[in-house]
């Protein structure tokens, strides 16, 4: 398995896209989002970052696991070296497992770089809001949400690499899922606001498996009663809805996660991970 790890590592660094997406994109993307959702109202600075950051910090991790991971698996399983390793003690599932572990580590790095970038943003007004948000964070729960999202995204990435036979098709599927999730999964558009102000987007998001992972970050980041978690609800308490005020500019309480939303959040990620993993193992061939 160590030989496979070396192959994945070499594959990652030989392309400019891997390092850029992992180490540079989290910084530029978070700063761009913060700038887009920060404006002035009656000469007072207003920011929607608190409604956006909880889901946006997962964007680069999803790009790594839905685009870079399946492409790397496809290239490696089709290489001459891996065909030579096939004659040794290597197992087929080792190729998937090592790739998943390696790129999951990169996804974790991108995730924490996104968090750091949200704190050192050029928008000084946002820094205070962001620090206050992280002071309310249940970090163990946030790490669990991260693990859940990595499992779901990683299993989907390995599945499309196992099922599909062409590199262009794999990239197209990965990019399409990311593009849709920028709107439906909260990876760019605040899903918190969509629940009340954009009902079409909200109901369409039920068809996006990513939203069932990213929306759980709200209750992990805002784990104590505040304007961003009115009842101090948590992801495991399905009877208490998650309600919040998106910003001081609009003093309207949004109901983001109702009981059925929480039940789906606690079931879809696990079910999809199991299904994606089983399909990956059953269909993967060298």
Short mmCIF file of C-alpha atoms in Angstrom, two decimals, residues 192 196-197 227 230 243-256:
data_model
loop_
_atom_site.label_atom_id
_atom_site.label_comp_id
_atom_site.label_asym_id
_atom_site.label_seq_id
_atom_site.Cartn_x
_atom_site.Cartn_y
_atom_site.Cartn_z
CA UNK A 192 -30.13 29.76 5.11
CA UNK A 196 -37.52 31.57 3.05
CA UNK A 197 -36.59 33.93 0.23
CA UNK A 227 -29.57 35.21 16.81
CA UNK A 230 -32.56 31.02 18.29
CA UNK A 243 -34.20 29.00 13.32
CA UNK A 244 -31.99 32.05 12.87
CA UNK A 245 -31.79 35.67 11.81
CA UNK A 246 -29.65 35.96 8.68
CA UNK A 247 -28.54 39.53 9.43
CA UNK A 248 -29.44 42.59 11.48
CA UNK A 249 -30.52 44.29 8.25
CA UNK A 250 -33.53 41.97 7.93
CA UNK A 251 -35.05 41.35 11.38
CA UNK A 252 -36.94 38.31 10.12
CA UNK A 253 -36.56 34.92 11.69
CA UNK A 254 -35.83 32.16 9.18
CA UNK A 255 -36.81 28.54 9.79
CA UNK A 256 -33.97 26.71 8.09
#
